[in-house]
Coordinates of C-alpha atoms in Angstrom, one line a residue:
Chain A
X1 CA -13.5 20.7 -8.3
X2 CA -16.0 17.8 -8.0
X3 CA -16.8 15.6 -10.7
X4 CA -19.7 13.5 -9.5
X5 CA -18.6 10.4 -10.4
X6 CA -15.6 7.8 -9.2
X7 CA -14.6 4.6 -9.2
X8 CA -13.1 2.8 -6.4
X9 CA -11.2 -0.9 -6.4
X10 CA -10.6 -2.8 -3.6
X11 CA -9.1 -6.6 -3.3
X12 CA -10.9 -9.0 -1.9
X13 CA -9.4 -10.5 1.7
X14 CA -9.4 -14.2 2.7
X15 CA -8.4 -13.9 6.5
X16 CA -6.4 -16.9 8.1
X17 CA -6.5 -16.5 11.3
X18 CA -7.8 -13.6 13.8
X19 CA -8.6 -12.8 17.3
X20 CA -11.6 -10.9 18.2
X21 CA -11.3 -7.0 20.3
X22 CA -14.4 -5.5 21.5
X23 CA -14.6 -1.7 22.5
X24 CA -17.7 0.5 22.7
X25 CA -15.8 2.8 19.9
X26 CA -15.6 0.8 16.4
X27 CA -12.5 2.6 15.7
X28 CA -11.0 0.7 18.4
X29 CA -12.4 -2.2 18.1
X30 CA -11.3 -5.1 15.5
X31 CA -9.1 -8.1 15.6
X32 CA -5.7 -9.4 15.4
X33 CA -4.7 -11.6 12.9
X34 CA -3.6 -12.0 9.4
X35 CA -4.5 -13.0 5.6
X36 CA -4.5 -12.5 2.0
X37 CA -5.6 -9.8 -0.3
X38 CA -6.8 -11.1 -3.6
X39 CA -6.1 -9.7 -7.4
X40 CA -10.4 -10.8 -7.5
X41 CA -11.9 -7.9 -5.4
X42 CA -15.1 -5.4 -5.5
X43 CA -15.3 -2.7 -7.9
X44 CA -17.2 0.1 -6.4
X45 CA -19.1 3.0 -8.4
X46 CA -20.4 6.3 -6.8
X47 CA -22.3 9.2 -9.2
X48 CA -24.5 11.9 -8.8
X49 CA -28.0 10.2 -8.8
X50 CA -29.7 11.2 -11.9
X51 CA -31.1 14.5 -11.6
X52 CA -35.0 14.4 -11.8
X53 CA -37.7 16.9 -13.3
X54 CA -40.2 15.7 -10.7
X55 CA -40.3 16.6 -7.2
X56 CA -40.5 13.1 -6.5
X57 CA -37.3 12.3 -8.2
X58 CA -35.7 15.4 -6.6
X59 CA -36.0 14.1 -3.0
X60 CA -35.4 10.4 -3.7
X61 CA -32.2 9.0 -2.0
X62 CA -30.1 7.3 -4.4
X63 CA -29.8 3.6 -5.3
X64 CA -27.3 0.8 -4.7
X65 CA -27.0 -2.2 -6.8
X66 CA -25.3 -5.3 -6.4
X67 CA -23.9 -7.0 -9.5
X68 CA -26.8 -5.1 -11.2
X69 CA -29.3 -5.8 -9.0
X70 CA -31.0 -3.3 -6.7
X71 CA -29.9 -4.2 -3.1
X72 CA -28.4 -2.9 -0.1
X73 CA -25.4 -2.8 2.2
X74 CA -25.5 -1.6 5.6
X75 CA -22.2 -0.7 6.0
X76 CA -22.5 1.1 2.8
X77 CA -25.1 3.1 3.4
X78 CA -23.3 4.1 6.7
X79 CA -20.2 5.3 4.7
X80 CA -22.4 7.6 2.4
X81 CA -24.1 9.0 5.4
X82 CA -20.8 10.0 7.1
X83 CA -19.7 11.7 4.0
X84 CA -23.0 13.6 3.4
X85 CA -23.7 11.6 -0.1
X86 CA -26.9 9.5 0.7
X87 CA -28.2 11.1 -2.7
X88 CA -25.2 9.3 -5.0
X89 CA -26.1 6.0 -6.9
X90 CA -23.2 3.1 -5.8
X91 CA -22.7 0.1 -8.1
X92 CA -21.2 -2.5 -6.6
X93 CA -19.9 -5.4 -8.7
X94 CA -17.8 -8.5 -8.1
X95 CA -16.7 -12.4 -9.3
X96 CA -16.2 -12.9 -5.4
X97 CA -18.7 -15.2 -3.6
X98 CA -20.5 -13.3 -0.9
X99 CA -21.0 -14.3 2.2
X100 CA -18.0 -16.9 1.5
X101 CA -15.0 -15.2 3.8
X102 CA -14.0 -12.6 1.2
X103 CA -14.3 -9.4 3.4
X104 CA -16.8 -8.5 0.4
X105 CA -19.1 -6.2 2.8
X106 CA -15.6 -4.1 4.2
X107 CA -14.6 -4.0 0.7
X108 CA -18.3 -2.5 -0.5
X109 CA -17.9 0.1 2.6
X110 CA -14.2 0.7 1.7
X111 CA -14.8 1.4 -2.1
X112 CA -17.6 3.1 -1.6
X113 CA -15.6 5.8 1.0
X114 CA -13.2 6.1 -1.8
X115 CA -15.4 6.9 -4.8
X116 CA -18.0 9.0 -2.6
X117 CA -15.1 11.3 -1.4
X118 CA -13.5 11.8 -4.8
X119 CA -17.0 12.2 -7.1
X120 CA -18.0 15.0 -4.5
X121 CA -14.8 16.2 -3.2
X122 CA -15.1 15.8 0.2
X123 CA -11.3 16.4 1.0
X124 CA -10.7 13.3 3.2
X125 CA -7.4 11.8 4.3
X126 CA -6.7 8.0 3.1
X127 CA -6.7 7.3 6.9
X128 CA -10.0 9.2 7.4
X129 CA -11.5 7.1 4.5
X130 CA -10.5 3.5 5.9
X131 CA -11.6 5.0 9.6
X132 CA -15.1 5.6 8.5
X133 CA -14.9 2.4 6.6
X134 CA -13.9 0.3 9.4
X135 CA -16.3 2.0 12.0
X136 CA -19.0 1.3 10.0
X137 CA -18.3 -2.3 9.6
X138 CA -17.5 -2.8 12.5
X139 CA -20.8 -1.1 13.9
X140 CA -22.9 -3.4 11.6
X141 CA -21.3 -6.5 12.9
X142 CA -20.2 -7.8 9.3
X143 CA -16.3 -8.0 9.7
X144 CA -13.4 -6.5 12.4
X145 CA -10.7 -6.7 10.4
X146 CA -10.7 -6.7 6.6
X147 CA -11.4 -3.1 5.7
X148 CA -7.7 -2.0 7.4
X149 CA -6.2 -4.6 5.7
X150 CA -7.6 -4.5 1.8
X151 CA -6.7 -1.0 2.7
X152 CA -3.2 -1.9 2.6
X153 CA -3.0 -4.6 0.1
X154 CA -0.6 -7.7 0.0
X155 CA -0.4 -10.2 2.9
X156 CA -1.1 -7.7 6.0
X157 CA -0.5 -8.7 9.5
X158 CA -2.7 -7.1 11.9
X159 CA -0.5 -6.5 14.9
X160 CA -3.0 -4.1 17.3
X161 CA -6.7 -3.8 16.1
X162 CA -8.7 -0.7 15.1
X163 CA -8.8 1.5 12.1
X164 CA -5.4 3.8 11.2
X165 CA -3.9 6.0 14.1
X166 CA -5.4 3.0 16.8
X167 CA -4.3 -0.3 15.2
X168 CA -0.8 -1.2 14.0
X169 CA -0.5 -3.0 10.7
X170 CA 2.6 -5.2 9.4
X171 CA 2.8 -7.5 6.1
X172 CA 4.4 -10.8 5.1
X173 CA 6.9 -9.9 2.0
X174 CA 5.3 -12.1 -0.6
X175 CA 4.2 -12.6 -4.3
X176 CA 2.0 -15.9 -5.1
X177 CA -0.7 -17.3 -7.4
X178 CA -3.8 -18.4 -5.3
X179 CA -6.8 -20.2 -5.9
X180 CA -10.0 -20.8 -4.2
X181 CA -13.2 -22.9 -3.9
X182 CA -16.1 -21.9 -2.4
X183 CA -18.9 -24.4 -1.1
X184 CA -21.4 -21.9 0.4
X185 CA -22.2 -19.1 3.0
X186 CA -21.1 -18.8 6.9
X187 CA -22.5 -16.4 8.8
X188 CA -19.9 -13.6 10.3
X189 CA -22.4 -12.1 12.3
X190 CA -23.6 -15.1 14.0
X191 CA -19.5 -16.6 14.7
X192 CA -18.7 -13.1 15.5
X193 CA -22.1 -12.8 18.1
X194 CA -21.5 -15.9 19.9
X195 CA -18.3 -16.7 22.6
X196 CA -15.3 -16.1 20.8
X197 CA -12.9 -16.1 23.5
X198 CA -11.5 -20.1 22.6
X199 CA -11.6 -18.4 18.9
X200 CA -9.4 -15.5 19.9
X201 CA -6.9 -17.7 22.2
X202 CA -6.2 -19.8 19.0
X203 CA -5.9 -16.6 16.9
X204 CA -3.4 -15.2 19.3
X205 CA -0.9 -18.3 19.3
X206 CA -1.3 -18.0 15.2
X207 CA -0.4 -14.8 15.8
X208 CA 2.8 -15.2 17.9
X209 CA 3.7 -18.2 15.3
X210 CA 3.8 -15.8 12.2
X211 CA 5.2 -12.7 14.1
X212 CA 8.3 -15.0 15.2
X213 CA 8.5 -15.8 11.2
X214 CA 6.7 -13.9 8.9
X215 CA 6.6 -16.2 6.2
X216 CA 3.6 -17.5 3.6
X217 CA 4.2 -21.6 4.4
X218 CA 3.8 -20.2 8.2
X219 CA 0.8 -18.0 8.2
X220 CA -1.3 -20.9 6.0
X221 CA 0.3 -23.4 8.6
X222 CA -1.1 -21.3 11.4
X223 CA -3.6 -20.6 9.2
X224 CA -4.8 -24.7 9.7
X225 CA -3.7 -24.8 13.5
X226 CA -6.4 -22.1 13.9
X227 CA -9.1 -23.8 12.2
X228 CA -9.0 -26.9 13.8
X229 CA -8.6 -25.6 17.6
X230 CA -11.5 -22.4 16.8
X231 CA -13.4 -25.9 16.1
X232 CA -14.3 -24.2 12.8
X233 CA -13.6 -26.1 10.1
X234 CA -16.5 -27.7 8.0
X235 CA -16.4 -31.1 6.4
X236 CA -15.8 -29.9 3.0
X237 CA -13.3 -27.3 3.6
X238 CA -11.6 -30.1 6.0
X239 CA -11.5 -32.6 2.9
X240 CA -10.2 -29.9 0.5
X241 CA -7.5 -28.7 2.6
X242 CA -6.4 -33.0 3.3
X243 CA -6.3 -33.3 -0.5
X244 CA -3.9 -29.9 -1.1
X245 CA -2.0 -31.7 1.1
X246 CA -1.7 -35.0 -0.1
X247 CA -0.9 -33.2 -3.5
X248 CA 1.8 -31.9 -1.9
X249 CA 0.2 -28.2 -1.5
X250 CA -0.9 -25.5 0.8
X251 CA -4.2 -24.8 1.3
X252 CA -6.5 -23.3 4.5
X253 CA -10.1 -22.1 5.0
X254 CA -11.2 -18.3 4.5
X255 CA -12.4 -17.2 7.8
X256 CA -15.3 -17.0 8.0
X257 CA -17.0 -18.7 4.9
X258 CA -17.0 -21.9 3.6
X259 CA -14.1 -21.1 1.1
X260 CA -10.9 -22.9 1.1
X261 CA -8.0 -21.3 -0.5
X262 CA -4.5 -22.7 -1.5
X263 CA -0.8 -20.8 -2.7
X264 CA 0.1 -21.8 -6.3
X265 CA -1.5 -24.4 -8.1
X266 CA -2.8 -26.6 -4.9
X267 CA -6.4 -26.8 -5.8
X268 CA -5.8 -27.6 -9.4
X269 CA -3.6 -30.3 -8.7
X270 CA -5.8 -32.0 -5.6
X271 CA -8.3 -32.1 -8.3
X272 CA -10.2 -29.3 -8.0
X273 CA -11.6 -26.6 -10.3
X274 CA -10.8 -23.5 -8.6
X275 CA -11.2 -19.8 -9.3
X276 CA -7.4 -18.6 -10.2
X277 CA -6.1 -14.8 -8.7
X278 CA -2.9 -13.3 -7.1
X279 CA -1.8 -11.4 -4.3
X280 CA -2.9 -8.1 -4.9
X281 CA 0.1 -5.8 -4.3
X282 CA -1.5 -2.3 -3.8
X283 CA -4.9 -2.4 -2.0
X284 CA -7.8 -0.3 -2.3
X285 CA -7.7 2.8 -4.6
X286 CA -8.8 5.1 -6.7
X287 CA -9.2 3.8 -10.6
X288 CA -9.9 5.3 -14.1
X289 CA -13.6 5.7 -14.7
Chain B
X1 CA 13.0 -22.9 0.5
X2 CA 15.4 -20.1 -1.1
X3 CA 14.8 -19.3 -5.1
X4 CA 18.5 -17.5 -4.6
X5 CA 16.6 -15.1 -7.4
X6 CA 14.3 -12.0 -6.7
X7 CA 13.4 -8.9 -8.2
X8 CA 11.2 -5.8 -6.7
X9 CA 9.9 -2.8 -8.3
X10 CA 9.9 0.2 -5.7
X11 CA 8.3 3.6 -7.7
X12 CA 10.0 6.8 -7.8
X13 CA 9.1 9.0 -5.0
X14 CA 8.8 13.5 -5.8
X15 CA 9.1 15.4 -2.3
X16 CA 6.5 18.6 -2.5
X17 CA 7.9 19.2 0.5
X18 CA 9.6 18.0 3.7
X19 CA 11.3 19.3 7.5
X20 CA 14.1 17.4 8.5
X21 CA 14.1 15.6 11.7
X22 CA 17.6 14.8 13.1
X23 CA 18.5 11.7 15.7
X24 CA 21.4 9.7 16.4
X25 CA 19.2 6.6 15.7
X26 CA 18.7 6.1 11.8
X27 CA 15.0 4.5 12.5
X28 CA 14.3 7.9 14.4
X29 CA 15.5 10.2 12.1
X30 CA 13.6 11.5 9.0
X31 CA 11.1 13.8 7.9
X32 CA 7.8 15.2 7.7
X33 CA 6.3 16.4 4.7
X34 CA 4.4 14.6 1.1
X35 CA 5.1 13.9 -1.9
X36 CA 3.8 11.7 -5.2
X37 CA 5.1 8.2 -6.0
X38 CA 5.3 7.4 -9.5
X39 CA 5.0 4.3 -11.7
X40 CA 8.4 5.2 -13.0
X41 CA 10.2 3.8 -10.8
X42 CA 13.5 1.4 -10.0
X43 CA 13.8 -2.3 -10.6
X44 CA 16.0 -4.4 -8.5
X45 CA 17.0 -7.8 -9.2
X46 CA 19.0 -9.8 -6.8
X47 CA 21.0 -13.2 -7.2
X48 CA 23.3 -15.6 -5.6
X49 CA 27.0 -14.8 -7.3
X50 CA 28.1 -17.0 -10.1
X51 CA 29.4 -20.2 -8.3
X52 CA 33.4 -19.4 -9.6
X53 CA 35.7 -22.7 -9.4
X54 CA 38.2 -21.1 -8.5
X55 CA 39.0 -19.6 -4.8
X56 CA 39.5 -15.6 -5.7
X57 CA 35.7 -16.3 -7.4
X58 CA 34.1 -17.9 -4.5
X59 CA 35.8 -15.5 -2.2
X60 CA 34.5 -12.6 -4.4
X61 CA 31.6 -10.3 -3.0
X62 CA 28.6 -9.3 -5.4
X63 CA 28.8 -7.1 -7.8
X64 CA 26.4 -4.2 -8.2
X65 CA 25.2 -3.0 -11.8
X66 CA 23.2 0.2 -12.4
X67 CA 21.3 0.2 -15.6
X68 CA 24.2 -2.4 -16.8
X69 CA 26.9 -0.5 -15.7
X70 CA 29.2 -1.7 -12.8
X71 CA 28.8 0.8 -9.8
X72 CA 27.6 0.9 -6.1
X73 CA 25.3 2.6 -4.0
X74 CA 26.1 3.0 -0.3
X75 CA 22.8 2.5 0.7
X76 CA 22.0 -0.9 -1.1
X77 CA 25.5 -2.4 0.3
X78 CA 24.3 -1.7 3.9
X79 CA 20.9 -3.3 3.4
X80 CA 23.1 -6.3 2.0
X81 CA 25.8 -6.4 4.9
X82 CA 22.5 -6.2 7.2
X83 CA 20.5 -9.0 5.5
X84 CA 23.9 -11.0 5.6
X85 CA 23.5 -10.8 1.3
X86 CA 26.7 -9.2 0.6
X87 CA 27.8 -11.8 -1.7
X88 CA 24.3 -11.5 -3.9
X89 CA 24.5 -9.5 -7.5
X90 CA 22.2 -6.8 -7.5
X91 CA 21.0 -5.5 -10.9
X92 CA 19.6 -2.3 -10.4
X93 CA 17.6 -0.7 -13.7
X94 CA 15.6 2.8 -13.8
X95 CA 14.7 5.0 -16.5
X96 CA 14.4 7.9 -14.1
X97 CA 17.2 10.4 -14.0
X98 CA 19.5 10.1 -10.6
X99 CA 20.6 12.7 -8.4
X100 CA 17.3 14.6 -9.8
X101 CA 14.8 14.1 -7.0
X102 CA 13.3 11.3 -7.8
X103 CA 14.3 9.1 -4.5
X104 CA 16.3 6.7 -6.6
X105 CA 18.8 5.8 -3.8
X106 CA 16.0 4.8 -1.4
X107 CA 14.2 2.8 -4.0
X108 CA 17.3 0.9 -4.8
X109 CA 17.8 0.3 -1.3
X110 CA 14.0 -0.7 -0.4
X111 CA 14.4 -3.1 -3.3
X112 CA 17.3 -4.6 -2.6
X113 CA 15.8 -5.3 0.8
X114 CA 12.5 -6.8 -0.7
X115 CA 14.8 -8.7 -3.3
X116 CA 17.1 -10.1 -1.2
X117 CA 15.2 -11.2 1.7
X118 CA 13.1 -13.2 -1.0
X119 CA 15.8 -14.2 -2.7
X120 CA 18.0 -16.0 0.4
X121 CA 14.6 -16.2 2.6
X122 CA 15.4 -14.5 4.9
X123 CA 12.4 -14.5 6.9
X124 CA 12.0 -10.6 7.8
X125 CA 8.8 -8.5 7.8
X126 CA 8.1 -5.7 5.3
X127 CA 8.1 -3.4 8.5
X128 CA 11.3 -4.6 9.1
X129 CA 12.9 -4.0 5.3
X130 CA 11.5 -0.7 5.3
X131 CA 13.3 -0.3 8.3
X132 CA 16.7 -2.1 7.1
X133 CA 16.3 0.5 4.0
X134 CA 15.2 3.4 5.4
X135 CA 18.1 3.4 8.1
X136 CA 20.7 2.5 5.2
X137 CA 19.4 5.8 3.6
X138 CA 19.6 8.2 6.5
X139 CA 23.0 7.1 7.4
X140 CA 24.0 7.5 3.9
X141 CA 22.7 11.0 4.2
X142 CA 20.7 10.8 0.5
X143 CA 17.9 10.8 2.0
X144 CA 15.2 11.1 4.7
X145 CA 11.7 10.0 3.5
X146 CA 11.8 8.7 0.6
X147 CA 11.5 5.1 1.8
X148 CA 8.6 5.0 4.1
X149 CA 6.8 6.8 1.0
X150 CA 7.7 4.0 -1.8
X151 CA 6.7 1.9 0.9
X152 CA 3.0 2.7 0.9
X153 CA 2.5 4.0 -2.7
X154 CA 0.2 6.5 -3.8
X155 CA 0.5 10.1 -2.7
X156 CA 2.3 9.5 1.1
X157 CA 1.7 12.3 3.5
X158 CA 4.3 11.6 6.1
X159 CA 2.6 12.9 9.6
X160 CA 5.8 12.0 11.8
X161 CA 9.2 11.1 10.7
X162 CA 11.3 8.0 10.8
X163 CA 10.7 4.1 10.2
X164 CA 7.7 1.8 10.6
X165 CA 6.9 1.7 14.0
X166 CA 8.4 5.0 15.0
X167 CA 6.6 7.3 12.0
X168 CA 3.3 7.7 10.8
X169 CA 1.9 8.0 7.3
X170 CA -1.4 9.2 5.9
X171 CA -1.9 9.6 2.3
X172 CA -4.0 12.1 -0.2
X173 CA -6.2 9.7 -2.0
X174 CA -5.8 10.5 -5.6
X175 CA -5.2 9.0 -8.9
X176 CA -3.7 11.1 -11.8
X177 CA -1.0 11.5 -14.7
X178 CA 2.1 13.4 -13.7
X179 CA 4.7 14.6 -15.9
X180 CA 8.2 15.8 -15.4
X181 CA 11.0 17.3 -16.8
X182 CA 14.3 17.3 -15.5
X183 CA 17.3 20.2 -16.3
X184 CA 20.0 18.1 -13.9
X185 CA 21.4 17.3 -10.5
X186 CA 21.2 19.1 -6.8
X187 CA 23.0 17.5 -4.0
X188 CA 20.8 16.0 -1.6
X189 CA 23.9 15.3 0.9
X190 CA 24.3 19.1 0.1
X191 CA 21.2 20.4 1.2
X192 CA 20.5 18.1 4.1
X193 CA 24.3 18.3 5.1
X194 CA 23.7 22.4 5.5
X195 CA 21.5 24.4 8.1
X196 CA 17.7 23.4 7.6
X197 CA 16.3 25.7 9.8
X198 CA 14.1 27.8 7.8
X199 CA 13.4 24.9 5.1
X200 CA 11.9 22.9 8.2
X201 CA 10.2 25.9 9.6
X202 CA 8.7 26.4 6.0
X203 CA 8.0 22.4 5.6
X204 CA 5.7 22.5 8.8
X205 CA 3.9 25.0 7.3
X206 CA 3.1 23.4 4.6
X207 CA 2.7 20.2 6.0
X208 CA -0.5 22.3 8.4
X209 CA -1.9 23.6 5.1
X210 CA -2.0 19.6 3.4
X211 CA -3.0 18.4 6.7
X212 CA -6.2 20.6 7.1
X213 CA -7.2 20.2 3.6
X214 CA -5.6 16.9 2.0
X215 CA -6.3 17.7 -1.6
X216 CA -3.6 17.2 -5.1
X217 CA -4.4 20.6 -5.4
X218 CA -3.4 22.1 -2.1
X219 CA -0.8 19.8 -2.3
X220 CA 1.0 21.6 -5.1
X221 CA 0.5 24.8 -4.0
X222 CA 1.8 24.2 -0.7
X223 CA 4.7 22.8 -2.2
X224 CA 5.4 26.0 -4.5
X225 CA 5.5 27.9 -1.8
X226 CA 7.7 26.0 0.0
X227 CA 10.5 26.1 -2.6
X228 CA 10.0 29.8 -2.3
X229 CA 10.1 30.1 1.2
X230 CA 13.0 27.6 1.7
X231 CA 14.7 29.6 -1.1
X232 CA 15.4 25.9 -3.3
X233 CA 13.6 27.2 -6.6
X234 CA 16.3 27.3 -9.5
X235 CA 16.0 29.2 -12.2
X236 CA 14.9 26.9 -14.9
X237 CA 12.6 24.9 -12.7
X238 CA 11.0 28.6 -11.8
X239 CA 10.1 29.2 -15.2
X240 CA 8.6 25.9 -15.6
X241 CA 6.0 26.2 -12.8
X242 CA 5.4 29.9 -14.2
X243 CA 4.8 28.1 -17.8
X244 CA 2.3 25.8 -16.6
X245 CA 0.4 27.9 -14.4
X246 CA 0.1 30.1 -17.6
X247 CA -1.0 27.6 -19.0
X248 CA -3.8 26.7 -16.5
X249 CA -2.0 23.8 -14.9
X250 CA -0.5 22.7 -11.6
X251 CA 3.8 22.4 -11.5
X252 CA 5.9 22.3 -8.7
X253 CA 9.4 21.8 -7.9
X254 CA 10.8 18.2 -6.8
X255 CA 12.7 17.9 -3.5
X256 CA 15.3 18.1 -4.1
X257 CA 16.7 18.1 -7.4
X258 CA 16.4 20.7 -10.7
X259 CA 13.1 18.9 -11.7
X260 CA 9.7 20.2 -12.2
X261 CA 6.5 18.1 -11.8
X262 CA 3.2 18.7 -13.2
X263 CA -0.4 17.0 -12.9
X264 CA -2.4 15.8 -16.1
X265 CA -1.0 17.6 -19.3
X266 CA 0.4 21.0 -17.3
X267 CA 3.9 20.5 -18.6
X268 CA 2.4 19.6 -22.3
X269 CA 0.3 22.6 -22.4
X270 CA 2.6 24.4 -21.9
X271 CA 5.3 23.7 -24.6
X272 CA 7.2 21.3 -23.0
X273 CA 8.3 17.7 -24.1
X274 CA 7.9 16.2 -20.4
X275 CA 8.4 12.3 -19.5
X276 CA 4.6 11.1 -18.4
X277 CA 3.7 8.5 -16.3
X278 CA 0.8 8.0 -13.1
X279 CA 0.1 8.0 -9.3
X280 CA 1.7 4.6 -8.5
X281 CA -1.1 3.0 -6.5
X282 CA 1.0 0.1 -5.1
X283 CA 4.0 1.0 -3.2
X284 CA 7.3 -0.9 -3.1
X285 CA 6.6 -4.7 -4.4
X286 CA 7.8 -8.2 -5.2
X287 CA 7.4 -8.8 -9.0
X288 CA 8.1 -11.7 -11.2
X289 CA 11.0 -12.2 -12.6

C-alpha cells in the first residue's frame, strides 16, 4: 500500500581521510577511508506532486526544494529516475552548510531513495537503495564514500570501496560530542577530478594506522597527517586545528571542505563559536512525517 | 584513556523465520533469516569491580547482575574472558521477558562487548566486537543470528550466516510501531539442539519470498508460513495471530518464544493488552552513563 509521502533523515558525514578508487561501474567505484557521522543531517520529504486540474500541471515533473528554495541536486534527480519517481515533489532541509564537507549531496540522494521507495511502495531493500544513491553520487562526481558511511552511521571505516555487496565496512565504536566550524566551500568535483595519486597514498597510510588501532584519537591524528601529506590544508583550518591542539583538544579538517571538526568541546575551548552535535548512532532512516 | 565504566544499549530482536547453519567455527556458524529489532532492549553497564582492601576482595572476579539480581549469562562470561575483562562488574537491565524470543542473551553479550571495550579501552573495532559476541552466543547454543541483527538495527535480513566478514546482511526499509504479548518461555537450546532440517527448509523458503519482495507485510506473511511449516506454533500464539488477522492486522510468532508480535495496533485491536515499542533504527550502541 502506497502512502504517497514519506520522510527520511540522513546524518551528515565528515570524512577524516580517504583514498579514491575509480571504476567504470559506479557501484564498484568509491573510496576507502574513515569519517564521523553527525546528528546534524539532512531531512528529505518525498510526496506525490500536487494533482493539477490542467493538462500543463498534470504533465509537469515534480519540484525539488532545498531549504525552501526551488533548486536541483543531480544525484537526487538520478535516484528519482531510477525509482520511477520523477513526478515526486522533494523537499530537502538541512542546517548543515552545503559544499563544506558534510556530505549533503550524498545525504540528499540517500534520503530521496529511502523516502521515494516508501512513498511509492517500490519494494527495494536497504542495500538496493544505498546502491542506487551511491551510484548516483559517484556518477555525478560529488562524492565517493559518503553514502555508504551515512547508511551505516556511527564512525564508519570504509575497508573496501563500493556499494553494498561490493564494498566492506567496519566502524570505530564511539559515542561523542562533535563541534564544527566552517570557513567556506571547497569543490569536491575539482579535487576528485584532478590527480589523486598522492592523496590516495596518504589515505591508504592513514587507513592502515586506524585499522591497527581503531580508536577515535587515532582517527583524528591520522586525519591531521592525511591533510598535511595530501596538501589539502587551507590556512583558516590549519590555524583552528593548531588552536584546538594548543587548548589540549583534538581537531581535524573535513574532507572536502573548508571545515574543521573537533571532539568534545575542542573548538569552544579554543575560543571559537562552533556548531555542536553528536556522533549519530543510527545512520540513514525513515522517520515519521 | 580508560574511563573504567561504560554503558551500551542493544535492541531486542524477534526472529520472524530462520534456517540453521552449523560449523565448527562459531564465527562461520549462524543462521539465515529475518526479524525485527525493537526499541525495547537491553542496557548493559560495565565497570571496574570495586577495588577491595583485602586480598580476598582483590582476587574476586567481577559480579554480573540481571535486573538487580546476581546471576550469570554464559555468553557474557565468554565475551568478558575474550576481552580480558573478567574482573568487571556487569549490570544487565531489560524490560523484555527472558527466554521468550527477544534475543536477550545475544543483546547482553553484544552490550557487554561494546561496554567492556569502551570501559577498559581495549581498542577493538565494531566488527571485532560483534564477532566476539556472535561466537560466544553460538558456542553457548543460545542463539544463531540475533547478535548480527541487533548490531545492524532496523529490520535485518540475514542473507548469509556468520559474523561480520563472513555473513552478509540486508534490511527491509521500514519504520513502524510494534506490539507484543508473551505467554511464556520456549527453550532455544532444545529446538536448536534437535533435528532442524525441516525447520531450515521452511526458513529458506521464507527467505526466498522476502528477498523477492522486501516489504514488511511480506515478512509477516512469510513468518506465519514458516511457523506452520516448521511446526513451531503453540496454541496461545496461534490463537492470537488468528485474532489479529480477524481484526484486520498482521501478527506472527517470535522465534523462539511463546510470543506473538504485531505491526501497528494489531494486538490492541484484537483485544489484547500488549507491550508497545517501535522498530529500532540504530542497532547496538554506546550510550551515556
